[in-house]
mmCIF file of C-alpha atoms in Angstrom:
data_model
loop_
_atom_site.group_PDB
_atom_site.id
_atom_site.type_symbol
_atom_site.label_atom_id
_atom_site.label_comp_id
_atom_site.label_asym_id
_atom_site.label_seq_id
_atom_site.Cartn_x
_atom_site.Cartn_y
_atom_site.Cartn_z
ATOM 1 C CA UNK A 353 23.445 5.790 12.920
ATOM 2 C CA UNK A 354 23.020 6.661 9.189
ATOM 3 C CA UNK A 355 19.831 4.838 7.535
ATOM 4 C CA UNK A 356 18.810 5.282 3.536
ATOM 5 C CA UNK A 357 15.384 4.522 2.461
ATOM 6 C CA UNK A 358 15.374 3.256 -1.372
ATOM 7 C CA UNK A 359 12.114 4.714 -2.536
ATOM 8 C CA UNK A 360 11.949 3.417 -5.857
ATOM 9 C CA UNK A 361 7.689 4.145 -6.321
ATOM 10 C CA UNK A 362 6.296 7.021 -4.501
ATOM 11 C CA UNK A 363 3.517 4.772 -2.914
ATOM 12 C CA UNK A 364 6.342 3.035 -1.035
ATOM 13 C CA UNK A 365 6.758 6.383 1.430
ATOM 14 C CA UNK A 366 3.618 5.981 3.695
ATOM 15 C CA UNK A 367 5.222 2.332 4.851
ATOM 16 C CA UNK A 368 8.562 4.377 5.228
ATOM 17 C CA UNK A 369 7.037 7.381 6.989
ATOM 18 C CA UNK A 370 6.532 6.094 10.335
ATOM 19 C CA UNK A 371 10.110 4.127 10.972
ATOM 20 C CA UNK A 372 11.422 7.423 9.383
ATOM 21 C CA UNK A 373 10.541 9.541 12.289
ATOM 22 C CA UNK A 374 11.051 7.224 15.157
ATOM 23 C CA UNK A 375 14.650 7.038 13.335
ATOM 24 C CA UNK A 376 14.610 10.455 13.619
ATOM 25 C CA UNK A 377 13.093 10.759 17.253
ATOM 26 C CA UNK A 378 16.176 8.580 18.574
ATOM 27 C CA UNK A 379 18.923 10.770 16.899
ATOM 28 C CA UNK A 380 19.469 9.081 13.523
ATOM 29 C CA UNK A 381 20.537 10.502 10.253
ATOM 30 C CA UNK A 382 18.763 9.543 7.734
ATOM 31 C CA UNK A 383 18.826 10.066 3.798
ATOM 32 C CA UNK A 384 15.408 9.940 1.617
ATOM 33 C CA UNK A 385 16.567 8.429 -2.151
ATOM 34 C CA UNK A 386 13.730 8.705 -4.452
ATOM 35 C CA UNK A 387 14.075 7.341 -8.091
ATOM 36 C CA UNK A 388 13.851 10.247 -10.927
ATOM 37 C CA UNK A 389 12.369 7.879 -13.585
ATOM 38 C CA UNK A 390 9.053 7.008 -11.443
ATOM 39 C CA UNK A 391 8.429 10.074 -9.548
ATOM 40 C CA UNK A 392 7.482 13.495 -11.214
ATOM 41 C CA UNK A 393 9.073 16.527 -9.693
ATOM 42 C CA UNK A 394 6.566 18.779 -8.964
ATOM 43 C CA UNK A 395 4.948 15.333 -6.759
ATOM 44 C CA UNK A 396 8.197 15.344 -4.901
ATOM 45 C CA UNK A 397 8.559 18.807 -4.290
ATOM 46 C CA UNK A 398 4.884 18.559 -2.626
ATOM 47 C CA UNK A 399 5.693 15.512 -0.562
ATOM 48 C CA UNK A 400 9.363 17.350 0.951
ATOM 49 C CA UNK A 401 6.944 20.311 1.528
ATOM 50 C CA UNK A 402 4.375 18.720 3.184
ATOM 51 C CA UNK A 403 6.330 16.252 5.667
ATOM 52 C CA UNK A 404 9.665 18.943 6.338
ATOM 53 C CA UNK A 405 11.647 15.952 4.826
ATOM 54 C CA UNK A 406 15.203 16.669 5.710
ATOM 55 C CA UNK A 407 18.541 14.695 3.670
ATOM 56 C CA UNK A 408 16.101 14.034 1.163
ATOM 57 C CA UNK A 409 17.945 13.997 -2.263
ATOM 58 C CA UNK A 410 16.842 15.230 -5.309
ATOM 59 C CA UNK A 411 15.322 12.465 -7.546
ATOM 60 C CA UNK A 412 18.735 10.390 -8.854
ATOM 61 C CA UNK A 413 18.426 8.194 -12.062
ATOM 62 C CA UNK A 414 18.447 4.896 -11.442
ATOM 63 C CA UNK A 415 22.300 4.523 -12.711
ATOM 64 C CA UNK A 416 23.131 6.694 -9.939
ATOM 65 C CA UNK A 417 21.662 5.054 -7.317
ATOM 66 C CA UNK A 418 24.516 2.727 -6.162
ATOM 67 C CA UNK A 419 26.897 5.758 -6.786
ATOM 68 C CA UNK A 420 25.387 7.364 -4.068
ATOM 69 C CA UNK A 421 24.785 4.690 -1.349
ATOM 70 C CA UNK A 422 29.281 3.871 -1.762
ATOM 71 C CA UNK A 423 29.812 7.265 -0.976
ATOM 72 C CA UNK A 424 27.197 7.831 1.913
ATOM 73 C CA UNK A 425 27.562 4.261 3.457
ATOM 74 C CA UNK A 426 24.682 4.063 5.602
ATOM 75 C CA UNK A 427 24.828 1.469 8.468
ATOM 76 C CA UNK A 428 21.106 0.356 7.300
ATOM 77 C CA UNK A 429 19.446 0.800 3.346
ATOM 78 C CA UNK A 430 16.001 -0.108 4.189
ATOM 79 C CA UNK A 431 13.579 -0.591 0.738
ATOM 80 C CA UNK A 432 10.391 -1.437 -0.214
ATOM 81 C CA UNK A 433 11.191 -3.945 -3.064
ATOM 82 C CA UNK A 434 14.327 -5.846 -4.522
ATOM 83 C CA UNK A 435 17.165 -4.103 -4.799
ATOM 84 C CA UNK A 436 19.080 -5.559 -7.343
ATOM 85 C CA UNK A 437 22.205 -3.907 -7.080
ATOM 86 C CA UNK A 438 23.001 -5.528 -3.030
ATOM 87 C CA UNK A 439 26.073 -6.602 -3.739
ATOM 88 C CA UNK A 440 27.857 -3.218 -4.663
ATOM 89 C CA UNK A 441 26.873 -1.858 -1.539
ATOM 90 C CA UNK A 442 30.040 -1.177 0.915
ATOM 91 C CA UNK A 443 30.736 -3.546 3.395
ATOM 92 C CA UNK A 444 29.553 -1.853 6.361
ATOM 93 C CA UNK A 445 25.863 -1.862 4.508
ATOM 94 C CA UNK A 446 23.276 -4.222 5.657
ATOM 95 C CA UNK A 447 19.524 -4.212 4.444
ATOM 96 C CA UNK A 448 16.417 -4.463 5.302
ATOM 97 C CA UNK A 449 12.708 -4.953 3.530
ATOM 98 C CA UNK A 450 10.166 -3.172 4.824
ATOM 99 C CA UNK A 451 7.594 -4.565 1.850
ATOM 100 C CA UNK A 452 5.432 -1.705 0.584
ATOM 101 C CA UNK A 453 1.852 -3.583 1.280
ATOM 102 C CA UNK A 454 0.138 -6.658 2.821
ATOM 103 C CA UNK A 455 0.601 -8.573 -0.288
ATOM 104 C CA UNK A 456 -2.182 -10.254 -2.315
ATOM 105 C CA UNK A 457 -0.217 -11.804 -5.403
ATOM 106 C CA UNK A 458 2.221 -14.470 -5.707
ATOM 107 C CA UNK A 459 5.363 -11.971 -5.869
ATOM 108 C CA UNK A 460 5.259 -11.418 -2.320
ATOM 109 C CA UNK A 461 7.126 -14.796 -1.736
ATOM 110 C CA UNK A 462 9.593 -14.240 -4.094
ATOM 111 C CA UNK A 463 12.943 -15.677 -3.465
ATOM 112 C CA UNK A 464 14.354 -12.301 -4.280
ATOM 113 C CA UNK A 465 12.375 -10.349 -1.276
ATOM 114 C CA UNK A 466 14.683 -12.711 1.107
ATOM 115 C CA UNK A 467 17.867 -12.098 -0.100
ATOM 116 C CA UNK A 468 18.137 -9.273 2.426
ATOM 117 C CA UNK A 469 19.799 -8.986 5.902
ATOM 118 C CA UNK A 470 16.298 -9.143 7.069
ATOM 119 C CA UNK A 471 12.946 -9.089 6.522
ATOM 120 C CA UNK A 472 10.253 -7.444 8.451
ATOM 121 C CA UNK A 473 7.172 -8.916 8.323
ATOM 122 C CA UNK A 474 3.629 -8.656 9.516
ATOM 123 C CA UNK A 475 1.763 -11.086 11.438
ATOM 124 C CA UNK A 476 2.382 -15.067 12.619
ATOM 125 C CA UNK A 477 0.702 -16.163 9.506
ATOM 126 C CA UNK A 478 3.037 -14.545 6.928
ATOM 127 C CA UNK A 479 6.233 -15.204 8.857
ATOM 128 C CA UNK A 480 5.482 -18.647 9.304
ATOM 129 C CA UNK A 481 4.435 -18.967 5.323
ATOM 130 C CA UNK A 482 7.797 -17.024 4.442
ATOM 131 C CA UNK A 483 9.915 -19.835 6.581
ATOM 132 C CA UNK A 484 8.079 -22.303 4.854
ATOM 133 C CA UNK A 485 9.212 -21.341 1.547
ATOM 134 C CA UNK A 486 12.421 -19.833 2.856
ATOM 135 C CA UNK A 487 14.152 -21.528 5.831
ATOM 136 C CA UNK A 488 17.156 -19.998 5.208
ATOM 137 C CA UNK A 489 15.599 -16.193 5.287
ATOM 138 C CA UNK A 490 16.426 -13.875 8.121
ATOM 139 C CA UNK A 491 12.542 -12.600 9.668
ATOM 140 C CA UNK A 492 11.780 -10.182 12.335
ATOM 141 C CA UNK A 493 8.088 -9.532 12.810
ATOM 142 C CA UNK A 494 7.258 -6.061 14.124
ATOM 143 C CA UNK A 495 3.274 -5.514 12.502
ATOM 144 C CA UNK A 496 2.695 -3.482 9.596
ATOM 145 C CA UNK A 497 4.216 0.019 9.607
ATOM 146 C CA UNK A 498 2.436 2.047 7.953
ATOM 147 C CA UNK A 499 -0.873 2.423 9.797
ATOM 148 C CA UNK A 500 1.103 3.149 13.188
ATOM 149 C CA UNK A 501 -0.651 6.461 12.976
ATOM 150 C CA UNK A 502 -3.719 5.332 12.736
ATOM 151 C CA UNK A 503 -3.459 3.797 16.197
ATOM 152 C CA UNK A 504 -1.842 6.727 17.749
ATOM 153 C CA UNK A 505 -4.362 9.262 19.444
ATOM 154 C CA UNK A 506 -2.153 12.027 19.001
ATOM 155 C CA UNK A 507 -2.285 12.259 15.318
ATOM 156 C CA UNK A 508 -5.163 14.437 13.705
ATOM 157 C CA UNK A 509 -7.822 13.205 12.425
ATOM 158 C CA UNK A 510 -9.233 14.025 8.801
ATOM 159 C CA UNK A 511 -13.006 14.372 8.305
ATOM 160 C CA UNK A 512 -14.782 14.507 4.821
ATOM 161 C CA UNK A 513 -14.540 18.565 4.612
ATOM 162 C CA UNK A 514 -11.103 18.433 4.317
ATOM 163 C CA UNK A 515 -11.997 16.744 0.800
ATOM 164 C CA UNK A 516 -14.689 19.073 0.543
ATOM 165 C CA UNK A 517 -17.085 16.985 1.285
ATOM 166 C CA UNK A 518 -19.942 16.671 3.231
ATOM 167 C CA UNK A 519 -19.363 16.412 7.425
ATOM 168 C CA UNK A 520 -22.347 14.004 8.383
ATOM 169 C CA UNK A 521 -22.849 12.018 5.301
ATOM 170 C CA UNK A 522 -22.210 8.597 4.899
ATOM 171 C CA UNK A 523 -18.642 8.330 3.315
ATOM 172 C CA UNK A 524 -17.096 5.474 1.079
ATOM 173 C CA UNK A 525 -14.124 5.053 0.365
ATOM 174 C CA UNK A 526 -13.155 3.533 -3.502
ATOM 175 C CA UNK A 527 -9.492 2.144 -3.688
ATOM 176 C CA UNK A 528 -8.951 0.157 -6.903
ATOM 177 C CA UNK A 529 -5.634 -1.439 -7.925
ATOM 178 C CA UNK A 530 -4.721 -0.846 -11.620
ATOM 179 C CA UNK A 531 -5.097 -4.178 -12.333
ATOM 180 C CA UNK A 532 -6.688 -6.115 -12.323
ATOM 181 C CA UNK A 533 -9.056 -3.637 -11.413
ATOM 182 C CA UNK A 534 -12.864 -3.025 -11.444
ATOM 183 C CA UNK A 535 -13.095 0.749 -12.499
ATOM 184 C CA UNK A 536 -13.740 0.091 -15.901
ATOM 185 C CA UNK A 537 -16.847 -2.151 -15.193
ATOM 186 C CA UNK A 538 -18.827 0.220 -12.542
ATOM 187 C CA UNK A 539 -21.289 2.138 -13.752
ATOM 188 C CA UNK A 540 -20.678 5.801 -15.106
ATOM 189 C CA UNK A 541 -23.213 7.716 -12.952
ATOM 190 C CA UNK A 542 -22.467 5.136 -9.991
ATOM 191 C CA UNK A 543 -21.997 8.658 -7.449
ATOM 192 C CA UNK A 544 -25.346 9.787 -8.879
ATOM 193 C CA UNK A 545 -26.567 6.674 -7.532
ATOM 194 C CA UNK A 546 -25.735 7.226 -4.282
ATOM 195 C CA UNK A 547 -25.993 10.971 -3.978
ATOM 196 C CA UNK A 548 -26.673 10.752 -0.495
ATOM 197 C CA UNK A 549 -23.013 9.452 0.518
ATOM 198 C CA UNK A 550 -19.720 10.850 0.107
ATOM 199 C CA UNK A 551 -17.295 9.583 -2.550
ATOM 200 C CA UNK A 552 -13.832 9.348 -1.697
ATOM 201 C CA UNK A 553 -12.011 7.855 -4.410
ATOM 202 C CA UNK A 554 -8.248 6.986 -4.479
ATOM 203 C CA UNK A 555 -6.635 4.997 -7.126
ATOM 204 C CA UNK A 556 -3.655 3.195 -7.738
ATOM 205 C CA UNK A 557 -0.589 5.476 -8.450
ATOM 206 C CA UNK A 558 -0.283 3.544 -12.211
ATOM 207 C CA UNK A 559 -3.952 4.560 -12.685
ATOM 208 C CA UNK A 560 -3.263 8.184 -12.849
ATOM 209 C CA UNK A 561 0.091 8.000 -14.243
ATOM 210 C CA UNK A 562 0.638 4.842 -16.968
ATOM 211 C CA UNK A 563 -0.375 5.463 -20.512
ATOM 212 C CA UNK A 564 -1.949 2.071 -20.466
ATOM 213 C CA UNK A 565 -4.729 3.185 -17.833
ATOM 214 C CA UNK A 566 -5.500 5.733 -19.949
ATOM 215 C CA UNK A 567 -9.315 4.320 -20.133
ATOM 216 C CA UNK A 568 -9.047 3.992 -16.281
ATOM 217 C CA UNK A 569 -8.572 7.529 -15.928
ATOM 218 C CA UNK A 570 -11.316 8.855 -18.220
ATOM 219 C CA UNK A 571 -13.664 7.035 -16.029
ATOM 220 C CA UNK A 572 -12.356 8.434 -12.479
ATOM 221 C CA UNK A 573 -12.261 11.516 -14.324
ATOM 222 C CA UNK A 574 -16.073 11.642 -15.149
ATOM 223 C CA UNK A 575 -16.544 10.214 -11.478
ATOM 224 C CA UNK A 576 -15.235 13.614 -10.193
ATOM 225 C CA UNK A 577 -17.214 15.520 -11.918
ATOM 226 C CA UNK A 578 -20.106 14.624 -9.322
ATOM 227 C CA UNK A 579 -20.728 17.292 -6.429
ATOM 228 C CA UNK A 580 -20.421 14.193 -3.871
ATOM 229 C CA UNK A 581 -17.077 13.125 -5.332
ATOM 230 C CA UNK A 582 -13.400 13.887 -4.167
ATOM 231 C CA UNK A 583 -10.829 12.350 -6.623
ATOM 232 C CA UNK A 584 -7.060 11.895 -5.395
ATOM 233 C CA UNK A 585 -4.215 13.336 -6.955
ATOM 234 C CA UNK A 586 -0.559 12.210 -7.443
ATOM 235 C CA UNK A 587 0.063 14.559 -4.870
ATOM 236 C CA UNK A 588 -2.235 12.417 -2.798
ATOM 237 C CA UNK A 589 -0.075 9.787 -1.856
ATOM 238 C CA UNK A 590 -1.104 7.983 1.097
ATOM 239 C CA UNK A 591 -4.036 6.233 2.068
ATOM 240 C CA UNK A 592 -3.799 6.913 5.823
ATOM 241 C CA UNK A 593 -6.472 10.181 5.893
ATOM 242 C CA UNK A 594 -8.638 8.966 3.656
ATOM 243 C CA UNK A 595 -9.240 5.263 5.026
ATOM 244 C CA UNK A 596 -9.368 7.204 8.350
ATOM 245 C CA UNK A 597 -12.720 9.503 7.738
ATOM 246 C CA UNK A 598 -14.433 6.612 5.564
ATOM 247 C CA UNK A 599 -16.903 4.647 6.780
ATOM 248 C CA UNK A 600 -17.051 1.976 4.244
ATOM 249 C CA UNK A 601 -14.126 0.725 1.728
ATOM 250 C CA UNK A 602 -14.790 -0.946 -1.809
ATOM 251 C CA UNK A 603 -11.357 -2.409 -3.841
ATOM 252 C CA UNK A 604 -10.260 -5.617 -5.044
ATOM 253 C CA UNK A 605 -7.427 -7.846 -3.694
ATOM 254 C CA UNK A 606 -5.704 -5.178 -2.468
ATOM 255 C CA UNK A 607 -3.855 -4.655 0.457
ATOM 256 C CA UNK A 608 -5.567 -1.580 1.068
ATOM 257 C CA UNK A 609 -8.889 -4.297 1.459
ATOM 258 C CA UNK A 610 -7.019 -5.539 4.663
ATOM 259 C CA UNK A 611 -5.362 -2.455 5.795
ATOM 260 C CA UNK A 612 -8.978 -0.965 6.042
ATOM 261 C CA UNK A 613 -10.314 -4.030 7.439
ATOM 262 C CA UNK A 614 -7.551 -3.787 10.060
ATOM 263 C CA UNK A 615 -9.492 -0.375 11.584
ATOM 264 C CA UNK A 616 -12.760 -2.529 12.238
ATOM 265 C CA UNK A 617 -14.829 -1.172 9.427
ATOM 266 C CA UNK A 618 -16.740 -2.960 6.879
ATOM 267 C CA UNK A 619 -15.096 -4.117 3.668
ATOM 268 C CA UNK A 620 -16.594 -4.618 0.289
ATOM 269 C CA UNK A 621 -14.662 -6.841 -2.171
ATOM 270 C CA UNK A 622 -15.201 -6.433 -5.943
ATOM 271 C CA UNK A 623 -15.087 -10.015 -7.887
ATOM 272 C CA UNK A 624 -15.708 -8.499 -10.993
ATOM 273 C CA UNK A 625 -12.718 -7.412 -12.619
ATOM 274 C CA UNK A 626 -12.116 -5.729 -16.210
ATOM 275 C CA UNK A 627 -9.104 -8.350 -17.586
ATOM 276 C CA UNK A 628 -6.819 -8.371 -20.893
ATOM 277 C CA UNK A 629 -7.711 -10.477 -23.352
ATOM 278 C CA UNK A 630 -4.475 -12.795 -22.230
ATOM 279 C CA UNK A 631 -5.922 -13.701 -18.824
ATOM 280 C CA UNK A 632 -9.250 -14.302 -20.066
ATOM 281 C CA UNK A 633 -10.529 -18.272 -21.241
ATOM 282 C CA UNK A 634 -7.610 -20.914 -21.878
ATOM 283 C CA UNK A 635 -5.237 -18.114 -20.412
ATOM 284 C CA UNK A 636 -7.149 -17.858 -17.282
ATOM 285 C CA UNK A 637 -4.399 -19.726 -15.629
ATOM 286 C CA UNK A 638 -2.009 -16.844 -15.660
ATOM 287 C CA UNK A 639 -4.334 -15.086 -13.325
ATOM 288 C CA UNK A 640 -4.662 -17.587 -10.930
ATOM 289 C CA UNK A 641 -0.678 -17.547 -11.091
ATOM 290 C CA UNK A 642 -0.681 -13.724 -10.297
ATOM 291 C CA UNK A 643 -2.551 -14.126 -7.126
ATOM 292 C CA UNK A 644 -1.411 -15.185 -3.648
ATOM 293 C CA UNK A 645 -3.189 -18.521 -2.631
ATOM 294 C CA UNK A 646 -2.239 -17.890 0.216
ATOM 295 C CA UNK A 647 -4.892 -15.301 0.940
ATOM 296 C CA UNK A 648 -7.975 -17.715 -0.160
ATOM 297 C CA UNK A 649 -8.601 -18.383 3.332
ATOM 298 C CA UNK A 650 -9.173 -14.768 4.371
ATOM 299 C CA UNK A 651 -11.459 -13.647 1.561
ATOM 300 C CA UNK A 652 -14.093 -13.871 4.097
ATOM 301 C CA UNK A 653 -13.022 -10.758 6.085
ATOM 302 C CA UNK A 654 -15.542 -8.949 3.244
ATOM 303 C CA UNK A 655 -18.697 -9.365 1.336
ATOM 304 C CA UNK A 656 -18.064 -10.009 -2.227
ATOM 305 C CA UNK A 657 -19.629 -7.646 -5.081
ATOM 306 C CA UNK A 658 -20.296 -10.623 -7.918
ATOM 307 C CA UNK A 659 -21.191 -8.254 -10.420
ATOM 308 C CA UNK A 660 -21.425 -4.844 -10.863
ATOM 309 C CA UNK A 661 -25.029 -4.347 -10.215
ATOM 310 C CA UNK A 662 -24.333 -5.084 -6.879
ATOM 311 C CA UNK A 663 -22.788 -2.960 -5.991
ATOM 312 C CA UNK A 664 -24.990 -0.325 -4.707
ATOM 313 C CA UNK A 665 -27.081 -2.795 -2.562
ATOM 314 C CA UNK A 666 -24.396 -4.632 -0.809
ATOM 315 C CA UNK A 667 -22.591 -0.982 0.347
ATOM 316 C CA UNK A 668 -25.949 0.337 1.602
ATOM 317 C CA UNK A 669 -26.397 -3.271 3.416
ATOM 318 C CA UNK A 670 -22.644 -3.448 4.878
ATOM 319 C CA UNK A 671 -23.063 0.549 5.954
ATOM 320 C CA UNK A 672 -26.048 -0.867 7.647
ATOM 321 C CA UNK A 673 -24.259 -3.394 9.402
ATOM 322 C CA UNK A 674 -21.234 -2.626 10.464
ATOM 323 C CA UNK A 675 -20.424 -5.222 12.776
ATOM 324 C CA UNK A 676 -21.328 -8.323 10.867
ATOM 325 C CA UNK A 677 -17.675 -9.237 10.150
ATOM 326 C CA UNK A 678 -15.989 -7.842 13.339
ATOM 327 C CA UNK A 679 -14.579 -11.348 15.139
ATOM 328 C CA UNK A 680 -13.415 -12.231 11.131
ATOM 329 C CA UNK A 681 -11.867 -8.978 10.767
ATOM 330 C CA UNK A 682 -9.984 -9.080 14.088
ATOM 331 C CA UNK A 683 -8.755 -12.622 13.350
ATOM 332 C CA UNK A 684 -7.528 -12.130 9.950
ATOM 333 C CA UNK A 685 -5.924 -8.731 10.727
ATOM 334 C CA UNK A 686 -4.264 -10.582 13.641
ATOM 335 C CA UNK A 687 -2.878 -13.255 11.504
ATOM 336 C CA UNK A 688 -1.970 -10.887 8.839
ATOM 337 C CA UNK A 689 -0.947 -7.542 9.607
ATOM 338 C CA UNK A 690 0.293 -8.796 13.384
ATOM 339 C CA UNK A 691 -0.416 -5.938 16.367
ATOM 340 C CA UNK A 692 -2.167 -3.152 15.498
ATOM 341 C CA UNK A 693 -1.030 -1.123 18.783
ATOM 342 C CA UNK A 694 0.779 1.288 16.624
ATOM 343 C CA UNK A 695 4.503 0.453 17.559
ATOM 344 C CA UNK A 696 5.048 -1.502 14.424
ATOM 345 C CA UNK A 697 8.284 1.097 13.937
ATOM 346 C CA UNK A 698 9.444 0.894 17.082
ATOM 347 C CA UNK A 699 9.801 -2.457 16.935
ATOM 348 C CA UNK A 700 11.724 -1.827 13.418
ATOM 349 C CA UNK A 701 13.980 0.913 15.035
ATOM 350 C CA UNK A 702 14.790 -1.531 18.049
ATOM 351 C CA UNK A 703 15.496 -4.045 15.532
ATOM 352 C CA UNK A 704 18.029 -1.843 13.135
ATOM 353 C CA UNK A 705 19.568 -0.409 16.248
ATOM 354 C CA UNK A 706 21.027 -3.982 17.853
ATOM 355 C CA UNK A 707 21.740 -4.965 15.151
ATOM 356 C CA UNK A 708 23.828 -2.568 12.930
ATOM 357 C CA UNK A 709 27.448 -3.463 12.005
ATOM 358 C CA UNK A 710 28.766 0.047 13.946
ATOM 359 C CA UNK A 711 26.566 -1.048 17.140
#
């Protein structure tokens, strides 16, 4: 069976990663298209290094995208997003979403991310909320890919000195989204604050790489000048090692908030958020139209920073108490990223398998 992956954003592989290999494990061919207009070469050349990708192309334009998939006419194109170009796929073609992240804004129901052969989706919750708005969609829950090797004893795990960090310190783990996000509100010596903990900080993709974040970056650059302090990389793609040595995460609506949550440790949620002048007073509404409303009922799976001032207090308090939030954690991650028995790409693979045109 021939399977492409449509990798338009680079932050789209560590969902991929898992169903990759099983695909691989059970004899497939598959063929790694990554998008020359949002990934930089040198990134790319790093990622095909470090995983032994095999058929993965060089980065194509975005014009030559659909060129490609006519002449190599998988059985499956699996993506992480819309692909807006469907219909010029050959016949023998079908697709599948396997969305990029839990989803905490609005997008994630859009009619667009239906209008696929099928989607895979998380947990009860989600699938049910998708029928909902979509009776007609074609859903297959299977759990949420990417953290399948978090649940598998077999994989290695990281520890801070691979960071170069400190083994034995407390270790937190900052994952902002690039917006809206919270970096530009936190304090500038917030590491020298807490010199006695480890500082693992990972941004959004965007935040190291869009001229408009340019403010975002000065900050997380000054951040990592502390001695406590390791600051991700481009080349630092995925999550996965980082949320597994951490003791303690602090984002925003993010799905890395519930995809940390999801390993039973504590969560801290950041209300306060640096906004454009257009989402701020009478605009205010376009916000509230950004976000999923979805997800009100599970903002208790963390304790909420208000402000920046408390930030400190509330980490050292959650670090503290770890299991304070354990039963909401378990429920929520239940309802929302479905089993976490790291099989989610099985499940997938089993899935593409019965039901490819060729089978």
């Amino acid at each position: 069976m021939r399977v492409a992956f449509d990798i338009q954003q680079l932050y789209y592989w560590p969902q991929f990663l898992p169903v990759y290999k099983e695909l691989l494990n059970r004899g497939a061919e598959c063929h790694l298209v990554f998008y020359r207009e949002h990934i930089q070469a040198d990134v790319l050349a790093h990622v095909r290094s470090t995983e032994n990708l095999k058929h993965c192309s060089s980065a194509l334009s975005e014009s030559d995208v659909a060129g490609f998939y006519d002449e190599y006419a998988p059985d499956w194109l699996v993506c992480g997003n819309t692909y807006m170009r469907a219909e010029e796929l050959p016949t023998r073609t079908r697709t599948a979403l396997l969305y990029h992240g839990i989803g905490v804004k609005q997008s994630y129901y859009h009619s667009q991310l239906v209008n696929f052969d099928v989607r895979f989706v998380e947990g009860e919750f989600r699938e049910n909320e998708l029928r909902r708005q979509h009776p007609s969609a074609v859903l297959h829950t299977v759990g949420f890919a990417k953290l399948d090797p978090l649940f598998n004893p077999n994989e290695p795990v990281a520890k801070p000195d691979d960071f170069g960090l400190a083994n034995g310190k407390p270790t937190l783990l900052y994952a902002p989204t690039f917006y809206p996000s919270s970096i530009e509100r936190i304090a500038d010596d917030w590491p020298r604050q807490m010199s006695d903990w480890n500082f693992l900080i990972k941004p959004h993709f965007f935040s190291l790489t869009k001229s408009a974040y340019k403010k975002q970056r000065r900050k997380l650059l000054s951040w990592s000048e502390f001695d406590n302090v390791h600051l991700a990389d481009t080349q630092h793609y995925s999550l996965l090692p980082y949320m597994q040595c951490a003791d303690i995460l602090v984002s925003e609506a993010s799905s890395a908030l519930f995809e940390f949550a999801a390993l039973d440790k504590p969560v801290v949620w950041c209300d306060f958020l640096q906004l454009r002048w257009n989402y701020r007073g009478v605009f205010s509404y376009r916000m509230k139209k950004r976000m999923d409303p979805t997800i009100t009922p599970y903002e208790d799976i963390a304790v909420h920073a208000a402000k920046p001032k408390d930030l400190v207090s509330i980490i050292r308090s959650e670090h503290a108490n770890p299991s304070r939030l354990k039963a909401r954690r378990a429920e929520c991650t239940l309802e929302l990223l479905g089993q976490t028995d790291g099989r989610a790409s099985v499940r997938a693979v089993d899935y593409l398998y019965a039901n490819a045109i060729s089978s």
